[in-house]
Structure formats: structure tokens, C-alpha cells
Amino acid sequence: MVGISLKELLEAGVHFGHQTKKRNPKMKKYIYNERNGIHIVDLQQTIKLFEEASRFMSNTAAQGKTVLFVGTKKQAQDAIAEEAARANMPYVNQRWLGGLLTNFVTVKRSIKKFKELEKMKVDGDFEHFSKKDAAKLEKKYKKMAKLFSGIKDLEAMPDALFVIDPRKEQIAVGEAQKLNIPVVAVVDTNCDPDPIDYVIPGNDDAIRAIKLFASRIADAVAEGKNQFASTGVPMPMVEESAAEAASADGSSEVIDQELIEMSISKGVYDDEVLEADEDEEDYVR
């Protein structure tokens, strides 16, 4: 099972939440403390809940199922595309198409048109058109590529979603809910955790934090896919044993609050300059 360490979480600034005034009350149980007007995420829960999410993702991939990676905010775009490609899974990192899940039949037709246009471009067919028409086709291709490049091989609806920032991706989460598609999400202190099946509490704005979570989920998916490829047998659901749970509650690895206090006082997050998405709140905390 793919896990994550306290040291890695601290170095990535995962424990830094939003300003206290932006807190969603439903996130209270995932908050450890507050410092200088910023909520601090309880990393003990992050570690435990990430392991549950990781186990679910491995099991999903081990059954030959598909995981759709979703993250359209600027900080997440590169990591989502890179890690989804590494796990050989589809992704959405530019804009969520309304109805991508709930109206998948129509979206599939658009994907087919994009693949036809892409084949024309690769084969050099654009050169057979006039300059004006070729320019129009090129413009259309670039526009469609932004929307469909990550999902062009998606033949059926995904079996699970991995989401960065469910508050921004609320349309995607809502569609998944309607269709009973499980959602694993990195949930910050300003988000509503209720619609999420597997909550991973943590910073969903810092590039390092996003990269860490996306890479480990991709590792979990790859692990499950390897299991399925080598045996053809779905991986059984692995439940946490009582001994493991007891160890998680008391081991030195789980949480050393002094380490957290030290990282807060050092201002680990200060070197992370975050750009706000257009027409959205400022992410600089």
C-alpha cells in the first residue's frame, strides 16, 4: 500500500489551511489548531485518511477500472496531467465540461470529432486546404485539444474520481454524486467535505502539496494496475487491522506535534507564492 510520511507532508506545507474567516464549519474535525489567523490541518488524520484513499485507489485499478484525475486550477494543471499520464489514466486539467459524466454519450461524440481532427493534423491533411481554412482547422484543433486531450481515450465513464479542490470542481463532484461514482479529494479548510467519499484533509493550493498527493495517488493506481496485469485477478479489499490502528494512534511516526509547531514558527509556507485563478479568491495566505 502506498503511504505518505509526516516529514513529506510538512515539507510540502500540507498542514497550512486557509484563513480562519474562510473556514467551512464542516471541516472543524480535521483542524488541529490555528496560528496567526491560519488554520492548521491535523496531519494525523491526513496520514490515516490518505492511506484509506490510497487503498481504495489501488483496489479500483486492480479491478481494471478507470480513475479520472481532475484539477483545473493553475497550480494543479501540470501535476494532474503528468501524474495521470504516468498512471495511464484520463485527466481533466483545463476546464470541466458540464455534462462530461451526466451526458457522457454526447461528450463521446465530441471526443470522436476531436480524434478525427487530430488524425487529420498528424497526417498532414491540413496542408491540402487553403491557408484560411487550414488556419480555422488549426484554431479549432487547439481549442478542442485543451478540452479533450486528457480524455480522448476515455471509452466509458470513469469508475472513480481523484479531485484537487472539490470547491472549485463542484460541478464534477456533483455529477459524480448523481451517478454514484466515488470521489477521492484533497479537501482544504474552506471546502465542504460531505460530498466526498474519501476525504484527504490538506492544503489544495500549494504546488508542492498538490504534486505530492497526485504523485502518490498515481503510485497507488499504478500498483493496482500492475496487480491486475500480472494476475488478472481483482485485488481483495484490505481492511486496516486492529493492531495497525492501535499503532497509528500511538507511534512516533504518526504525529509529532513539536515538528508541526517548529514548521509553523519557521514559516515553511512563506516561500510558496500562489497565483489566484481569474475571477476567484486570492490564494495567497
Coordinates of N, CA and C in Angstrom, one line a residue, residues 44-138:
Q44 N -2.3 14.1 11.5 CA -2.5 12.7 11.9 C -3.7 12.1 11.2
Q45 N -4.7 12.9 11.0 CA -5.9 12.4 10.2 C -5.5 12.4 8.7
T46 N -4.7 13.3 8.2 CA -4.3 13.3 6.8 C -3.6 12.0 6.5
I47 N -2.7 11.6 7.3 CA -1.9 10.3 7.1 C -2.9 9.1 7.0
K48 N -3.7 9.0 8.0 CA -4.7 7.9 8.1 C -5.6 7.9 6.9
L49 N -6.2 9.0 6.6 CA -7.2 9.1 5.6 C -6.6 8.9 4.2
F50 N -5.4 9.4 4.1 CA -4.7 9.2 2.8 C -4.5 7.7 2.5
E51 N -4.1 6.9 3.6 CA -3.9 5.5 3.4 C -5.2 4.8 3.0
E52 N -6.3 5.2 3.6 CA -7.6 4.7 3.2 C -7.9 5.0 1.7
A53 N -7.7 6.2 1.3 CA -7.9 6.6 -0.1 C -6.9 5.9 -1.0
S54 N -5.7 5.7 -0.6 CA -4.7 5.0 -1.4 C -5.1 3.6 -1.6
R55 N -5.6 2.9 -0.5 CA -6.0 1.5 -0.6 C -7.2 1.4 -1.6
F56 N -8.1 2.3 -1.5 CA -9.3 2.3 -2.4 C -8.8 2.5 -3.9
M57 N -7.9 3.4 -4.1 CA -7.5 3.6 -5.5 C -6.7 2.4 -6.0
S58 N -5.9 1.7 -5.2 CA -5.2 0.5 -5.7 C -6.2 -0.6 -6.0
N59 N -7.2 -0.7 -5.1 CA -8.3 -1.8 -5.4 C -9.0 -1.5 -6.6
T60 N -9.3 -0.2 -6.9 CA -10.1 0.2 -8.0 C -9.3 -0.2 -9.3
A61 N -8.0 0.2 -9.3 CA -7.2 0.0 -10.5 C -6.9 -1.5 -10.7
A62 N -6.9 -2.3 -9.5 CA -6.6 -3.7 -9.6 C -7.8 -4.5 -10.2
Q63 N -8.9 -3.8 -10.3 CA -10.1 -4.5 -10.9 C -10.2 -4.1 -12.3
G64 N -9.2 -3.4 -12.8 CA -9.2 -3.0 -14.2 C -10.1 -1.8 -14.5
K65 N -10.4 -1.0 -13.4 CA -11.3 0.1 -13.6 C -10.5 1.4 -13.8
T66 N -11.2 2.4 -14.2 CA -10.6 3.7 -14.6 C -10.8 4.8 -13.5
V67 N -9.7 5.5 -13.3 CA -9.7 6.7 -12.4 C -9.5 7.9 -13.2
L68 N -10.4 8.9 -13.0 CA -10.3 10.2 -13.7 C -9.6 11.2 -12.8
F69 N -8.5 11.8 -13.2 CA -7.8 12.8 -12.4 C -8.4 14.2 -12.8
V70 N -8.7 15.0 -11.8 CA -9.4 16.3 -12.0 C -8.7 17.4 -11.2
G71 N -8.2 18.4 -11.9 CA -7.6 19.6 -11.2 C -7.4 20.7 -12.2
T72 N -8.3 21.6 -12.3 CA -8.2 22.7 -13.3 C -7.6 24.0 -12.8
K73 N -7.3 24.1 -11.5 CA -6.7 25.4 -11.1 C -5.3 25.4 -11.6
K74 N -4.7 26.6 -11.7 CA -3.4 26.8 -12.3 C -2.3 26.0 -11.6
Q75 N -2.4 25.9 -10.3 CA -1.4 25.2 -9.5 C -1.4 23.7 -9.8
A76 N -2.5 23.2 -10.2 CA -2.7 21.8 -10.3 C -2.5 21.2 -11.7
Q77 N -2.6 22.1 -12.7 CA -2.7 21.6 -14.1 C -1.6 20.7 -14.5
D78 N -0.3 21.2 -14.3 CA 0.8 20.4 -14.7 C 0.9 19.0 -14.0
A79 N 0.7 19.1 -12.7 CA 0.9 17.9 -11.8 C -0.2 16.8 -12.2
I80 N -1.4 17.3 -12.4 CA -2.5 16.4 -12.8 C -2.2 15.7 -14.1
A81 N -1.8 16.5 -15.1 CA -1.5 15.9 -16.5 C -0.4 14.9 -16.4
E82 N 0.7 15.3 -15.7 CA 1.9 14.5 -15.6 C 1.6 13.2 -14.9
E83 N 1.0 13.3 -13.7 CA 0.8 12.1 -12.9 C -0.3 11.2 -13.5
A84 N -1.3 11.7 -14.1 CA -2.3 10.9 -14.7 C -1.7 10.1 -15.9
A85 N -0.9 10.8 -16.7 CA -0.2 10.2 -17.8 C 0.7 9.1 -17.3
R86 N 1.4 9.3 -16.2 CA 2.3 8.3 -15.7 C 1.5 7.0 -15.2
A87 N 0.3 7.3 -14.7 CA -0.6 6.1 -14.3 C -1.4 5.6 -15.5
N88 N -1.2 6.2 -16.7 CA -2.0 5.8 -17.8 C -3.5 5.9 -17.6
M89 N -3.9 7.0 -17.0 CA -5.3 7.3 -16.7 C -5.7 8.6 -17.3
P90 N -7.0 8.8 -17.6 CA -7.5 10.1 -18.2 C -7.5 11.2 -17.2
Y91 N -7.5 12.4 -17.7 CA -7.5 13.6 -16.8 C -8.2 14.8 -17.4
V92 N -8.6 15.7 -16.5 CA -9.2 17.0 -16.9 C -8.4 18.0 -16.2
N93 N -7.6 18.9 -16.9 CA -6.8 19.9 -16.2 C -7.0 21.3 -16.7
Q94 N -7.9 21.5 -17.6 CA -8.2 22.8 -18.2 C -9.5 23.4 -17.8
R95 N -10.6 22.7 -18.2 CA -11.9 23.1 -17.8 C -12.8 21.9 -17.8
W96 N -13.6 21.8 -16.8 CA -14.6 20.7 -16.7 C -15.7 21.0 -17.6
L97 N -16.0 20.1 -18.5 CA -17.1 20.2 -19.5 C -18.4 19.8 -18.7
G98 N -19.3 20.7 -18.6 CA -20.6 20.4 -18.0 C -21.2 19.2 -18.7
G99 N -21.6 18.2 -18.0 CA -22.2 17.0 -18.6 C -21.2 16.0 -19.0
L100 N -20.0 16.2 -18.6 CA -19.0 15.2 -19.0 C -19.4 13.8 -18.5
L101 N -19.9 13.7 -17.3 CA -20.4 12.4 -16.8 C -21.9 12.2 -17.0
T102 N -22.7 13.2 -16.7 CA -24.1 13.0 -16.8 C -24.6 13.0 -18.3
N103 N -23.9 13.5 -19.2 CA -24.2 13.4 -20.6 C -23.1 12.9 -21.4
F104 N -22.6 11.8 -20.9 CA -21.3 11.2 -21.5 C -21.5 10.8 -23.0
V105 N -22.7 10.4 -23.4 CA -22.9 9.9 -24.7 C -22.6 11.1 -25.7
T106 N -23.1 12.3 -25.4 CA -22.8 13.4 -26.2 C -21.4 13.8 -26.2
V107 N -20.7 13.7 -25.0 CA -19.3 14.1 -24.9 C -18.5 13.1 -25.7
K108 N -18.9 11.8 -25.8 CA -18.1 10.8 -26.6 C -18.2 11.2 -28.1
R109 N -19.3 11.8 -28.5 CA -19.3 12.2 -29.9 C -18.3 13.3 -30.2
S110 N -18.2 14.2 -29.2 CA -17.3 15.3 -29.4 C -15.8 14.8 -29.3
I111 N -15.6 13.8 -28.5 CA -14.3 13.2 -28.4 C -13.9 12.6 -29.8
K112 N -14.9 11.9 -30.4 CA -14.7 11.3 -31.7 C -14.3 12.3 -32.7
K113 N -15.0 13.4 -32.7 CA -14.7 14.5 -33.7 C -13.3 15.0 -33.5
F114 N -12.9 15.2 -32.2 CA -11.5 15.6 -31.9 C -10.5 14.7 -32.4
K115 N -10.7 13.4 -32.2 CA -9.7 12.4 -32.6 C -9.6 12.4 -34.2
E116 N -10.7 12.6 -34.8 CA -10.7 12.7 -36.3 C -9.9 13.9 -36.7
L117 N -10.1 15.0 -36.1 CA -9.3 16.2 -36.4 C -7.9 16.1 -36.1
E118 N -7.6 15.4 -35.0 CA -6.2 15.1 -34.6 C -5.5 14.3 -35.6
K119 N -6.2 13.3 -36.1 CA -5.6 12.4 -37.2 C -5.3 13.2 -38.4
M120 N -6.2 14.1 -38.8 CA -6.0 14.9 -40.0 C -4.7 15.8 -39.8
K121 N -4.5 16.3 -38.6 CA -3.4 17.1 -38.3 C -2.1 16.3 -38.4
V122 N -2.1 15.1 -37.8 CA -0.9 14.3 -37.8 C -0.6 13.8 -39.2
D123 N -1.6 13.5 -40.0 CA -1.4 13.0 -41.3 C -1.0 14.1 -42.3
G124 N -1.1 15.4 -41.8 CA -0.7 16.5 -42.7 C -1.8 16.9 -43.6
D125 N -3.1 16.5 -43.3 CA -4.2 16.8 -44.2 C -4.5 18.3 -44.2
F126 N -4.1 19.0 -43.2 CA -4.4 20.5 -43.1 C -3.8 21.2 -44.3
E127 N -2.7 20.7 -44.8 CA -1.9 21.3 -45.8 C -2.7 21.3 -47.2
H128 N -3.7 20.4 -47.3 CA -4.5 20.3 -48.5 C -5.5 21.4 -48.6
F129 N -5.7 22.1 -47.5 CA -6.7 23.2 -47.5 C -6.1 24.5 -47.8
S130 N -6.9 25.5 -48.1 CA -6.4 26.9 -48.3 C -5.9 27.4 -47.0
K131 N -5.1 28.4 -47.0 CA -4.5 28.9 -45.8 C -5.6 29.4 -44.8
K132 N -6.6 30.0 -45.3 CA -7.7 30.4 -44.5 C -8.4 29.3 -43.8
D133 N -8.7 28.2 -44.5 CA -9.4 27.1 -44.0 C -8.5 26.3 -43.1
A134 N -7.2 26.2 -43.4 CA -6.2 25.5 -42.6 C -6.1 26.2 -41.2
A135 N -6.1 27.5 -41.3 CA -6.0 28.3 -40.0 C -7.2 28.1 -39.1
K136 N -8.4 28.0 -39.8 CA -9.6 27.7 -39.0 C -9.5 26.3 -38.3
L137 N -9.1 25.4 -39.1 CA -8.9 24.0 -38.6 C -7.9 23.9 -37.4
E138 N -6.8 24.6 -37.6 CA -5.8 24.7 -36.6 C -6.3 25.3 -35.3

